[in-house]
C-alpha cells in the first residue's frame, strides 16, 4: 500500500481566515513533505519532516505553519494568506531521509480570495 | 545552469511509437533519480526510480542512467493516448537530507 491521503480536496478561503490542510500515511514512512505547485510549474518544496522533526524549511513565509503530531500525520496551518498563495498543495512521504522514493498524495487545491 | 533540466515540449508521438524523454542534472554526486507522471490537475505519480548506471525496465517503461554524462532518460514503448501527460524528472540533491529537485517537466502528447 503506497497511499498518502490529503484533506480537504478543495479549499476556498478569504485572506483573514485560518484553515488547516491534513495529510496522513500508514506506510511507516519517517519522512514527510509539503510541496506547493502552481500551474505548469514543477512542485516546489516547502517543508521536510524527518522522524517528526522539522529538518528543512525552504524560507517559507510564516503564514504557513507546519505541524507533525505523529509519524503518520502532517498538517499545514494557513493564516492570512494572499491570493498568490492559491495553488495545489501536495503532501509526500518517503521511508526515511536517505534518498528514497517519495510518494505523493492527491493534493489540496487551495483558492485564496 | 539549472540543477535539473528537461525539454518542456510538447513532445508529440503517434500511438504505438516509442517516446523518449530526457533529463540532465548538474550535481555530480546525485545518487537517486526518479520519473513521475502528472496528469493535468492531478498529483505526481511515481513511474520509476533508478539508482545505478544502466537500464531499468518496468513494463513499457525503461529508465536509463548515465552518471558520467549526468543524464537520465525515460523510454515509453508502444505509447498510448493515456500516456499523454507531463513527465517530471526528479533528482536527489546531495547533502544528507532527503531533498529532491524537480525538472520543469516534459509534456507528452500521444496522437491516436
Short mmCIF file of N, CA and C in Angstrom, two decimals, chain B residues 4-106:
data_model
loop_
_atom_site.label_atom_id
_atom_site.label_comp_id
_atom_site.label_asym_id
_atom_site.label_seq_id
_atom_site.Cartn_x
_atom_site.Cartn_y
_atom_site.Cartn_z
N UNK B 4 18.30 20.64 -12.58
CA UNK B 4 17.69 19.55 -13.34
C UNK B 4 17.01 20.17 -14.56
N UNK B 5 17.40 19.72 -15.74
CA UNK B 5 16.86 20.31 -16.96
C UNK B 5 16.12 19.29 -17.81
N UNK B 6 14.99 19.71 -18.30
CA UNK B 6 14.20 18.91 -19.22
C UNK B 6 13.71 19.80 -20.34
N UNK B 7 13.52 19.22 -21.50
CA UNK B 7 12.88 19.93 -22.60
C UNK B 7 11.39 20.01 -22.28
N UNK B 8 10.82 21.21 -22.32
CA UNK B 8 9.43 21.38 -21.89
C UNK B 8 8.43 20.79 -22.87
N UNK B 9 8.87 20.58 -24.14
CA UNK B 9 7.96 20.03 -25.12
C UNK B 9 6.98 21.09 -25.65
N UNK B 10 5.82 20.66 -26.17
CA UNK B 10 5.34 19.30 -26.11
C UNK B 10 6.07 18.36 -27.08
N UNK B 11 6.20 17.11 -26.63
CA UNK B 11 6.74 16.06 -27.45
C UNK B 11 5.55 15.27 -27.99
N UNK B 12 5.41 15.27 -29.29
CA UNK B 12 4.28 14.58 -29.91
C UNK B 12 4.76 13.31 -30.60
N UNK B 13 4.13 12.19 -30.28
CA UNK B 13 4.46 10.92 -30.91
C UNK B 13 3.17 10.23 -31.32
N UNK B 14 3.20 9.45 -32.40
CA UNK B 14 1.99 8.71 -32.78
C UNK B 14 1.79 7.50 -31.87
N UNK B 15 0.57 7.10 -31.76
CA UNK B 15 0.23 5.92 -30.96
C UNK B 15 1.02 4.71 -31.46
N UNK B 16 1.59 3.96 -30.50
CA UNK B 16 2.37 2.78 -30.84
C UNK B 16 3.85 3.04 -30.98
N UNK B 17 4.25 4.30 -31.05
CA UNK B 17 5.66 4.66 -31.21
C UNK B 17 6.38 4.66 -29.86
N UNK B 18 7.69 4.83 -29.92
CA UNK B 18 8.50 4.97 -28.70
C UNK B 18 8.66 6.45 -28.39
N UNK B 19 8.34 6.81 -27.17
CA UNK B 19 8.57 8.19 -26.71
C UNK B 19 9.85 8.21 -25.88
N UNK B 20 10.70 9.17 -26.15
CA UNK B 20 11.97 9.29 -25.44
C UNK B 20 12.03 10.62 -24.72
N UNK B 21 12.15 10.56 -23.41
CA UNK B 21 12.16 11.77 -22.58
C UNK B 21 13.53 11.87 -21.92
N UNK B 22 14.09 13.06 -21.93
CA UNK B 22 15.46 13.22 -21.47
C UNK B 22 15.57 14.22 -20.33
N UNK B 23 16.60 14.02 -19.52
CA UNK B 23 16.81 14.86 -18.34
C UNK B 23 18.31 14.92 -18.06
N UNK B 24 18.83 16.11 -17.82
CA UNK B 24 20.22 16.27 -17.40
C UNK B 24 20.24 16.95 -16.04
N UNK B 25 21.29 16.68 -15.28
CA UNK B 25 21.39 17.25 -13.95
C UNK B 25 22.81 17.75 -13.72
N UNK B 26 22.95 18.69 -12.80
CA UNK B 26 24.24 19.36 -12.65
C UNK B 26 25.08 18.82 -11.49
N UNK B 27 24.45 18.20 -10.49
CA UNK B 27 25.18 17.77 -9.30
C UNK B 27 25.78 16.38 -9.51
N UNK B 28 27.11 16.31 -9.62
CA UNK B 28 27.78 15.05 -9.95
C UNK B 28 27.59 13.98 -8.88
N UNK B 29 27.30 14.35 -7.64
CA UNK B 29 27.21 13.34 -6.58
C UNK B 29 25.77 12.89 -6.33
N UNK B 30 24.84 13.31 -7.18
CA UNK B 30 23.46 12.84 -7.05
C UNK B 30 23.41 11.33 -7.15
N UNK B 31 22.57 10.71 -6.31
CA UNK B 31 22.56 9.26 -6.23
C UNK B 31 21.23 8.63 -6.62
N UNK B 32 20.15 9.42 -6.53
CA UNK B 32 18.82 8.86 -6.74
C UNK B 32 18.08 9.67 -7.79
N UNK B 33 17.40 8.93 -8.67
CA UNK B 33 16.76 9.58 -9.82
C UNK B 33 15.37 8.99 -9.98
N UNK B 34 14.42 9.85 -10.27
CA UNK B 34 13.02 9.43 -10.30
C UNK B 34 12.32 10.02 -11.51
N UNK B 35 11.39 9.24 -12.04
CA UNK B 35 10.47 9.73 -13.07
C UNK B 35 9.06 9.67 -12.52
N UNK B 36 8.36 10.81 -12.63
CA UNK B 36 6.96 10.91 -12.22
C UNK B 36 6.13 11.29 -13.43
N UNK B 37 4.92 10.81 -13.46
CA UNK B 37 3.93 11.21 -14.47
C UNK B 37 2.87 12.05 -13.76
N UNK B 38 2.48 13.14 -14.39
CA UNK B 38 1.47 14.01 -13.80
C UNK B 38 0.44 14.39 -14.85
N UNK B 39 -0.79 13.95 -14.62
CA UNK B 39 -1.89 14.37 -15.47
C UNK B 39 -2.35 15.75 -14.99
N UNK B 40 -2.94 16.50 -15.91
CA UNK B 40 -3.36 17.86 -15.61
C UNK B 40 -4.30 17.90 -14.41
N UNK B 41 -3.97 18.69 -13.42
CA UNK B 41 -4.81 18.84 -12.24
C UNK B 41 -4.65 17.75 -11.20
N UNK B 42 -3.79 16.78 -11.47
CA UNK B 42 -3.59 15.67 -10.54
C UNK B 42 -2.20 15.75 -9.92
N UNK B 43 -1.94 14.86 -8.97
CA UNK B 43 -0.64 14.86 -8.30
C UNK B 43 0.34 13.96 -9.06
N UNK B 44 1.64 14.16 -8.82
CA UNK B 44 2.63 13.31 -9.48
C UNK B 44 2.51 11.84 -9.05
N UNK B 45 2.68 10.97 -10.01
CA UNK B 45 2.59 9.52 -9.78
C UNK B 45 3.94 8.91 -10.15
N UNK B 46 4.53 8.16 -9.23
CA UNK B 46 5.84 7.57 -9.50
C UNK B 46 5.74 6.53 -10.61
N UNK B 47 6.64 6.68 -11.60
CA UNK B 47 6.76 5.66 -12.64
C UNK B 47 7.92 4.73 -12.29
N UNK B 48 9.05 5.33 -11.95
CA UNK B 48 10.23 4.53 -11.75
C UNK B 48 11.29 5.30 -10.99
N UNK B 49 12.05 4.58 -10.20
CA UNK B 49 13.24 5.13 -9.59
C UNK B 49 14.44 4.34 -10.09
N UNK B 50 15.58 5.02 -10.20
CA UNK B 50 16.80 4.34 -10.67
C UNK B 50 17.98 4.89 -9.91
N UNK B 51 18.88 4.00 -9.52
CA UNK B 51 20.00 4.40 -8.67
C UNK B 51 21.36 4.05 -9.28
N UNK B 52 21.38 3.07 -10.20
CA UNK B 52 22.64 2.59 -10.75
C UNK B 52 22.70 2.87 -12.24
N UNK B 53 23.91 3.01 -12.75
CA UNK B 53 24.09 3.19 -14.18
C UNK B 53 23.49 2.01 -14.96
N UNK B 54 22.95 2.32 -16.12
CA UNK B 54 22.40 1.28 -16.97
C UNK B 54 20.91 1.46 -17.16
N UNK B 55 20.26 0.39 -17.54
CA UNK B 55 18.84 0.40 -17.85
C UNK B 55 18.04 -0.31 -16.76
N UNK B 56 16.83 0.20 -16.55
CA UNK B 56 15.89 -0.47 -15.65
C UNK B 56 14.54 -0.49 -16.34
N UNK B 57 13.98 -1.69 -16.47
CA UNK B 57 12.75 -1.84 -17.23
C UNK B 57 11.59 -2.20 -16.31
N UNK B 58 10.43 -1.63 -16.61
CA UNK B 58 9.19 -1.97 -15.89
C UNK B 58 8.05 -1.85 -16.88
N UNK B 59 7.64 -3.01 -17.40
CA UNK B 59 6.57 -3.00 -18.40
C UNK B 59 6.99 -2.25 -19.65
N UNK B 60 6.19 -1.26 -20.04
CA UNK B 60 6.51 -0.49 -21.25
C UNK B 60 7.53 0.62 -20.99
N UNK B 61 7.94 0.78 -19.76
CA UNK B 61 8.84 1.87 -19.39
C UNK B 61 10.26 1.36 -19.14
N UNK B 62 11.23 2.11 -19.68
CA UNK B 62 12.64 1.83 -19.41
C UNK B 62 13.32 3.13 -19.01
N UNK B 63 13.96 3.12 -17.85
CA UNK B 63 14.77 4.27 -17.44
C UNK B 63 16.22 3.94 -17.72
N UNK B 64 16.95 4.94 -18.18
CA UNK B 64 18.37 4.79 -18.48
C UNK B 64 19.14 5.85 -17.71
N UNK B 65 20.20 5.43 -17.03
CA UNK B 65 21.01 6.35 -16.24
C UNK B 65 22.46 6.29 -16.68
N UNK B 66 23.05 7.44 -16.89
CA UNK B 66 24.47 7.55 -17.22
C UNK B 66 25.04 8.65 -16.32
N UNK B 67 25.64 8.24 -15.23
CA UNK B 67 26.15 9.21 -14.25
C UNK B 67 27.34 9.99 -14.80
N UNK B 68 28.15 9.35 -15.63
CA UNK B 68 29.32 10.06 -16.18
C UNK B 68 28.88 11.24 -17.03
N UNK B 69 27.79 11.06 -17.76
CA UNK B 69 27.25 12.13 -18.61
C UNK B 69 26.20 12.95 -17.91
N UNK B 70 25.86 12.57 -16.67
CA UNK B 70 24.84 13.29 -15.87
C UNK B 70 23.53 13.37 -16.65
N UNK B 71 23.06 12.21 -17.02
CA UNK B 71 21.94 12.11 -17.95
C UNK B 71 21.06 10.95 -17.52
N UNK B 72 19.75 11.20 -17.48
CA UNK B 72 18.80 10.13 -17.21
C UNK B 72 17.65 10.27 -18.21
N UNK B 73 17.18 9.15 -18.73
CA UNK B 73 16.12 9.21 -19.72
C UNK B 73 15.03 8.21 -19.39
N UNK B 74 13.89 8.41 -20.02
CA UNK B 74 12.76 7.50 -19.88
C UNK B 74 12.24 7.18 -21.27
N UNK B 75 12.18 5.89 -21.58
CA UNK B 75 11.60 5.45 -22.84
C UNK B 75 10.25 4.81 -22.56
N UNK B 76 9.28 5.19 -23.36
CA UNK B 76 7.95 4.59 -23.26
C UNK B 76 7.69 3.87 -24.57
N UNK B 77 7.61 2.56 -24.51
CA UNK B 77 7.34 1.77 -25.73
C UNK B 77 5.84 1.65 -25.95
N UNK B 78 5.46 1.45 -27.22
CA UNK B 78 4.05 1.27 -27.55
C UNK B 78 3.20 2.37 -26.89
N UNK B 79 3.56 3.60 -27.14
CA UNK B 79 2.88 4.75 -26.50
C UNK B 79 1.38 4.70 -26.75
N UNK B 80 0.62 5.02 -25.71
CA UNK B 80 -0.83 5.04 -25.77
C UNK B 80 -1.33 6.46 -25.49
N UNK B 81 -2.52 6.80 -26.02
CA UNK B 81 -3.07 8.14 -25.71
C UNK B 81 -3.15 8.41 -24.21
N UNK B 82 -3.34 7.36 -23.41
CA UNK B 82 -3.41 7.53 -21.95
C UNK B 82 -2.05 7.90 -21.34
N UNK B 83 -0.98 7.78 -22.13
CA UNK B 83 0.34 8.21 -21.65
C UNK B 83 0.52 9.73 -21.77
N UNK B 84 -0.41 10.39 -22.42
CA UNK B 84 -0.33 11.84 -22.59
C UNK B 84 -0.40 12.51 -21.22
N UNK B 85 0.66 13.17 -20.85
CA UNK B 85 0.78 13.76 -19.52
C UNK B 85 2.09 14.56 -19.50
N UNK B 86 2.35 15.17 -18.36
CA UNK B 86 3.65 15.81 -18.15
C UNK B 86 4.52 14.86 -17.33
N UNK B 87 5.74 14.66 -17.79
CA UNK B 87 6.67 13.74 -17.12
C UNK B 87 7.75 14.56 -16.42
N UNK B 88 7.84 14.35 -15.12
CA UNK B 88 8.77 15.09 -14.28
C UNK B 88 9.96 14.22 -13.92
N UNK B 89 11.14 14.75 -14.17
CA UNK B 89 12.38 14.11 -13.74
C UNK B 89 12.73 14.72 -12.38
N UNK B 90 13.14 13.88 -11.44
CA UNK B 90 13.49 14.37 -10.11
C UNK B 90 14.82 13.76 -9.68
N UNK B 91 15.65 14.55 -9.06
CA UNK B 91 16.99 14.12 -8.68
C UNK B 91 17.22 14.45 -7.22
N UNK B 92 17.74 13.47 -6.51
CA UNK B 92 18.06 13.69 -5.10
C UNK B 92 19.33 14.52 -5.01
N UNK B 93 19.24 15.64 -4.31
CA UNK B 93 20.37 16.54 -4.17
C UNK B 93 21.23 16.08 -3.01
N UNK B 94 22.52 16.03 -3.21
CA UNK B 94 23.43 15.56 -2.17
C UNK B 94 23.40 16.50 -0.97
N UNK B 95 23.72 16.00 0.19
CA UNK B 95 23.79 16.84 1.38
C UNK B 95 23.21 16.17 2.61
N UNK B 96 22.73 14.93 2.46
CA UNK B 96 22.28 14.23 3.65
C UNK B 96 20.78 14.25 3.83
N UNK B 97 20.16 15.38 3.61
CA UNK B 97 18.71 15.42 3.77
C UNK B 97 18.03 14.96 2.49
N UNK B 98 16.84 14.46 2.67
CA UNK B 98 16.08 13.96 1.54
C UNK B 98 15.41 15.13 0.83
N UNK B 99 16.16 15.74 -0.04
CA UNK B 99 15.64 16.88 -0.80
C UNK B 99 15.76 16.53 -2.26
N UNK B 100 14.65 16.61 -2.92
CA UNK B 100 14.59 16.26 -4.34
C UNK B 100 14.32 17.52 -5.15
N UNK B 101 15.06 17.67 -6.21
CA UNK B 101 14.83 18.78 -7.12
C UNK B 101 14.15 18.27 -8.37
N UNK B 102 13.08 18.92 -8.76
CA UNK B 102 12.32 18.52 -9.94
C UNK B 102 12.74 19.35 -11.15
N UNK B 103 12.76 18.69 -12.30
CA UNK B 103 12.85 19.43 -13.55
C UNK B 103 11.51 20.07 -13.83
N UNK B 104 11.47 20.90 -14.86
CA UNK B 104 10.24 21.62 -15.18
C UNK B 104 9.22 20.74 -15.90
N UNK B 105 9.63 19.53 -16.28
CA UNK B 105 8.70 18.60 -16.89
C UNK B 105 8.65 18.68 -18.39
N UNK B 106 8.37 17.54 -19.01
CA UNK B 106 8.16 17.47 -20.46
C UNK B 106 6.73 17.01 -20.70
#
